[in-house]
Amino acid sequence: MQNSFTEENYLKIIHALSGRDGGEVSTNALAESTATRAASVTDMLRKLAEKGLINYKKYQGVTLTEQGEKVAIKVIRKHRLWEVFLVEKLGFGWDEVHDIAEELEHIPSEVLVEKLDTFLGHPKFDPHGDPIPDAKGNLTEPDYKVLTDVQIGEKVRMMGVLDHAPSFLQHLDRSGIKLGSIIQVKEINEYDKSASVQIDGGESLFISLEVSKNLLVQRR
């Protein structure tokens, strides 16, 4: 049975909000993430439950069924592959591709997706550092930490971002911070927790707490 764009988007959002442990997602959390009234969210959840894609009872949290998980993973796979294509083959910036990929991810052709994957050389990560599920639906979440957990003097490699907003990605571009950058924390301001960091051995710059907590890093 074909699912609508909206249904697929809900499944993808539930997957994201449920985290690694697949925990329950509240109606209020979904309403906030979709910028939709709670009543409208409830109507959609009923539809998804009738299709066997979620486990849902009124006034209780929502979880994906096995089938719902498969649909969500397929949409995520398509979205991230299209982002790779847009950046690597069409020259888009990493701050420009999310909304376009949001449209392309709903193309139903499985043949197209697999040919796209082959054409791109079976990439493991998208331009934002997010892992791409494989053709069998396996999704391995890397064990990264946020920059706020890094100690003074420690050197780490920038591996991804939690915030995909164009304004945030553009700010990173202006600061010279990109995937693969080596970041060393030189100082942390006690007052506002902003940090002085060195990027790829260059001059130090200050970044805010908001930036630090949205950078995913890994020890070198």
GROMACS .gro file of C-alpha atoms in nm:
model
  220
    1MET     CA    1   0.000   0.000   0.000
    2GLN     CA    2   0.138   0.338  -0.104
    3ASN     CA    3   0.188   0.588   0.175
    4SER     CA    4   0.134   0.962   0.132
    5PHE     CA    5   0.415   1.216   0.164
    6THR     CA    6   0.270   1.333   0.495
    7GLU     CA    7   0.250   0.978   0.632
    8GLU     CA    8   0.611   0.911   0.539
    9ASN     CA    9   0.718   1.237   0.701
   10TYR     CA   10   0.543   1.144   1.024
   11LEU     CA   11   0.714   0.805   1.032
   12LYS     CA   12   1.052   0.968   0.972
   13ILE     CA   13   0.992   1.220   1.252
   14ILE     CA   14   0.877   0.950   1.495
   15HIS     CA   15   1.193   0.755   1.415
   16ALA     CA   16   1.409   1.060   1.485
   17LEU     CA   17   1.232   1.152   1.810
   18SER     CA   18   1.231   0.795   1.945
   19GLY     CA   19   1.612   0.785   1.955
   20ARG     CA   20   1.834   0.480   1.955
   21ASP     CA   21   1.625   0.295   2.213
   22GLY     CA   22   1.301   0.332   2.014
   23GLY     CA   23   1.126   0.502   2.305
   24GLU     CA   24   0.772   0.634   2.301
   25VAL     CA   25   0.704   0.969   2.136
   26SER     CA   26   0.434   1.199   2.272
   27THR     CA   27   0.165   1.366   2.064
   28ASN     CA   28   0.286   1.704   2.190
   29ALA     CA   29   0.640   1.633   2.071
   30LEU     CA   30   0.506   1.543   1.727
   31ALA     CA   31   0.287   1.854   1.716
   32GLU     CA   32   0.591   2.070   1.797
   33SER     CA   33   0.814   1.897   1.540
   34THR     CA   34   0.554   1.920   1.263
   35ALA     CA   35   0.423   2.266   1.362
   36THR     CA   36   0.077   2.111   1.357
   37ARG     CA   37  -0.218   2.126   1.598
   38ALA     CA   38  -0.238   1.832   1.838
   39ALA     CA   39  -0.583   1.739   1.701
   40SER     CA   40  -0.442   1.707   1.349
   41VAL     CA   41  -0.154   1.496   1.479
   42THR     CA   42  -0.401   1.265   1.652
   43ASP     CA   43  -0.596   1.216   1.326
   44MET     CA   44  -0.277   1.121   1.142
   45LEU     CA   45  -0.171   0.882   1.416
   46ARG     CA   46  -0.504   0.702   1.387
   47LYS     CA   47  -0.446   0.658   1.012
   48LEU     CA   48  -0.095   0.526   1.065
   49ALA     CA   49  -0.217   0.286   1.334
   50GLU     CA   50  -0.490   0.156   1.101
   51LYS     CA   51  -0.221   0.083   0.843
   52GLY     CA   52  -0.019  -0.108   1.101
   53LEU     CA   53   0.271   0.137   1.087
   54ILE     CA   54   0.265   0.256   1.449
   55ASN     CA   55   0.156   0.140   1.792
   56TYR     CA   56  -0.081   0.402   1.924
   57LYS     CA   57  -0.331   0.440   2.203
   58LYS     CA   58  -0.492   0.772   2.291
   59TYR     CA   59  -0.311   0.963   2.568
   60GLN     CA   60  -0.012   0.727   2.541
   61GLY     CA   61   0.316   0.752   2.355
   62VAL     CA   62   0.368   0.636   1.997
   63THR     CA   63   0.618   0.379   1.870
   64LEU     CA   64   0.686   0.245   1.523
   65THR     CA   65   0.587  -0.109   1.434
   66GLU     CA   66   0.838  -0.324   1.247
   67GLN     CA   67   0.672  -0.225   0.920
   68GLY     CA   68   0.667   0.142   1.017
   69GLU     CA   69   1.037   0.124   1.100
   70LYS     CA   70   1.111  -0.021   0.756
   71VAL     CA   71   0.922   0.260   0.582
   72ALA     CA   72   1.097   0.527   0.792
   73ILE     CA   73   1.441   0.381   0.720
   74LYS     CA   74   1.369   0.369   0.346
   75VAL     CA   75   1.271   0.736   0.344
   76ILE     CA   76   1.582   0.829   0.545
   77ARG     CA   77   1.800   0.629   0.302
   78LYS     CA   78   1.655   0.808   0.000
   79HIS     CA   79   1.682   1.149   0.164
   80ARG     CA   80   2.049   1.109   0.252
   81LEU     CA   81   2.145   0.958  -0.084
   82TRP     CA   82   1.981   1.248  -0.263
   83GLU     CA   83   2.171   1.493  -0.043
   84VAL     CA   84   2.498   1.326  -0.145
   85PHE     CA   85   2.398   1.349  -0.512
   86LEU     CA   86   2.302   1.716  -0.485
   87VAL     CA   87   2.631   1.812  -0.316
   88GLU     CA   88   2.877   1.587  -0.500
   89LYS     CA   89   2.726   1.582  -0.848
   90LEU     CA   90   2.531   1.906  -0.880
   91GLY     CA   91   2.750   2.133  -0.671
   92PHE     CA   92   2.497   2.241  -0.409
   93GLY     CA   93   2.621   2.354  -0.069
   94TRP     CA   94   2.545   2.142   0.238
   95ASP     CA   95   2.321   2.426   0.355
   96GLU     CA   96   2.105   2.409   0.040
   97VAL     CA   97   2.009   2.044   0.002
   98HIS     CA   98   1.772   1.954   0.285
   99ASP     CA   99   1.451   2.100   0.143
  100ILE     CA  100   1.521   1.962  -0.206
  101ALA     CA  101   1.591   1.616  -0.064
  102GLU     CA  102   1.265   1.641   0.133
  103GLU     CA  103   1.084   1.637  -0.202
  104LEU     CA  104   1.301   1.376  -0.374
  105GLU     CA  105   1.281   1.129  -0.084
  106HIS     CA  106   0.920   1.048  -0.168
  107ILE     CA  107   0.989   0.916  -0.519
  108PRO     CA  108   0.871   0.556  -0.480
  109SER     CA  109   1.098   0.379  -0.733
  110GLU     CA  110   1.323   0.126  -0.558
  111VAL     CA  111   1.516   0.071  -0.881
  112LEU     CA  112   1.603   0.441  -0.896
  113VAL     CA  113   1.729   0.439  -0.537
  114GLU     CA  114   1.956   0.141  -0.591
  115LYS     CA  115   2.094   0.283  -0.917
  116LEU     CA  116   2.154   0.614  -0.739
  117ASP     CA  117   2.339   0.434  -0.460
  118THR     CA  118   2.558   0.250  -0.712
  119PHE     CA  119   2.620   0.568  -0.913
  120LEU     CA  120   2.741   0.744  -0.598
  121GLY     CA  121   2.970   0.456  -0.501
  122HIS     CA  122   2.762   0.334  -0.205
  123PRO     CA  123   2.834   0.627   0.032
  124LYS     CA  124   2.820   0.558   0.405
  125PHE     CA  125   2.748   0.915   0.520
  126ASP     CA  126   2.557   1.215   0.387
  127PRO     CA  127   2.703   1.569   0.358
  128HIS     CA  128   2.608   1.646   0.719
  129GLY     CA  129   2.783   1.338   0.857
  130ASP     CA  130   2.464   1.136   0.911
  131PRO     CA  131   2.492   0.762   0.837
  132ILE     CA  132   2.308   0.628   0.531
  133PRO     CA  133   2.109   0.306   0.584
  134ASP     CA  134   2.215   0.024   0.353
  135ALA     CA  135   1.989  -0.152   0.102
  136LYS     CA  136   1.882  -0.402   0.368
  137GLY     CA  137   1.769  -0.126   0.602
  138ASN     CA  138   2.060  -0.151   0.846
  139LEU     CA  139   2.136   0.182   1.010
  140THR     CA  140   2.440   0.207   1.235
  141GLU     CA  141   2.452   0.519   1.449
  142PRO     CA  142   2.816   0.617   1.516
  143ASP     CA  143   2.921   0.669   1.876
  144TYR     CA  144   3.006   1.040   1.853
  145LYS     CA  145   3.000   1.298   2.131
  146VAL     CA  146   2.921   1.667   2.126
  147LEU     CA  147   3.197   1.926   2.147
  148THR     CA  148   3.073   2.043   2.488
  149ASP     CA  149   3.193   1.708   2.630
  150VAL     CA  150   3.550   1.765   2.512
  151GLN     CA  151   3.817   1.860   2.766
  152ILE     CA  152   4.050   2.159   2.735
  153GLY     CA  153   4.355   2.063   2.528
  154GLU     CA  154   4.188   1.764   2.365
  155LYS     CA  155   4.195   1.732   1.985
  156VAL     CA  156   3.894   1.586   1.807
  157ARG     CA  157   3.770   1.547   1.450
  158MET     CA  158   3.441   1.708   1.344
  159MET     CA  159   3.215   1.429   1.219
  160GLY     CA  160   2.865   1.573   1.194
  161VAL     CA  161   2.606   1.824   1.308
  162LEU     CA  162   2.287   1.801   1.509
  163ASP     CA  163   2.140   2.121   1.365
  164HIS     CA  164   2.079   2.113   0.988
  165ALA     CA  165   1.939   2.466   0.964
  166PRO     CA  166   2.091   2.657   0.670
  167SER     CA  167   2.180   2.952   0.898
  168PHE     CA  168   2.381   2.722   1.127
  169LEU     CA  169   2.564   2.551   0.840
  170GLN     CA  170   2.642   2.888   0.683
  171HIS     CA  171   2.781   3.006   1.018
  172LEU     CA  172   3.012   2.702   1.024
  173ASP     CA  173   3.127   2.780   0.670
  174ARG     CA  174   3.215   3.135   0.772
  175SER     CA  175   3.405   3.001   1.073
  176GLY     CA  176   3.599   2.750   0.862
  177ILE     CA  177   3.448   2.451   1.041
  178LYS     CA  178   3.366   2.156   0.815
  179LEU     CA  179   3.343   1.778   0.827
  180GLY     CA  180   3.686   1.638   0.898
  181SER     CA  181   3.818   1.954   1.066
  182ILE     CA  182   4.052   1.895   1.358
  183ILE     CA  183   3.930   2.098   1.656
  184GLN     CA  184   4.131   2.163   1.970
  185VAL     CA  185   3.960   2.324   2.267
  186LYS     CA  186   4.195   2.587   2.406
  187GLU     CA  187   3.977   2.760   2.668
  188ILE     CA  188   3.621   2.752   2.803
  189ASN     CA  189   3.463   3.072   2.936
  190GLU     CA  190   3.315   3.003   3.280
  191TYR     CA  191   3.043   3.266   3.240
  192ASP     CA  192   2.868   3.163   2.919
  193LYS     CA  193   3.053   2.838   2.834
  194SER     CA  194   3.168   2.978   2.500
  195ALA     CA  195   3.493   2.818   2.390
  196SER     CA  196   3.815   2.925   2.229
  197VAL     CA  197   3.903   2.661   1.971
  198GLN     CA  198   4.173   2.606   1.713
  199ILE     CA  199   4.057   2.473   1.376
  200ASP     CA  200   4.303   2.266   1.171
  201GLY     CA  201   4.599   2.425   1.346
  202GLY     CA  202   4.502   2.780   1.249
  203GLU     CA  203   4.428   3.084   1.459
  204SER     CA  204   4.198   3.043   1.757
  205LEU     CA  205   3.839   3.165   1.744
  206PHE     CA  206   3.553   3.178   1.993
  207ILE     CA  207   3.240   2.971   1.936
  208SER     CA  208   2.922   2.989   2.139
  209LEU     CA  209   2.777   2.717   2.360
  210GLU     CA  210   2.495   2.679   2.104
  211VAL     CA  211   2.748   2.598   1.832
  212SER     CA  212   2.948   2.361   2.054
  213LYS     CA  213   2.649   2.152   2.155
  214ASN     CA  214   2.552   2.101   1.789
  215LEU     CA  215   2.891   1.972   1.670
  216LEU     CA  216   2.943   1.595   1.671
  217VAL     CA  217   3.305   1.495   1.718
  218GLN     CA  218   3.524   1.191   1.758
  219ARG     CA  219   3.862   1.147   1.924
  220ARG     CA  220   4.144   1.133   1.671
   0.00000   0.00000   0.00000
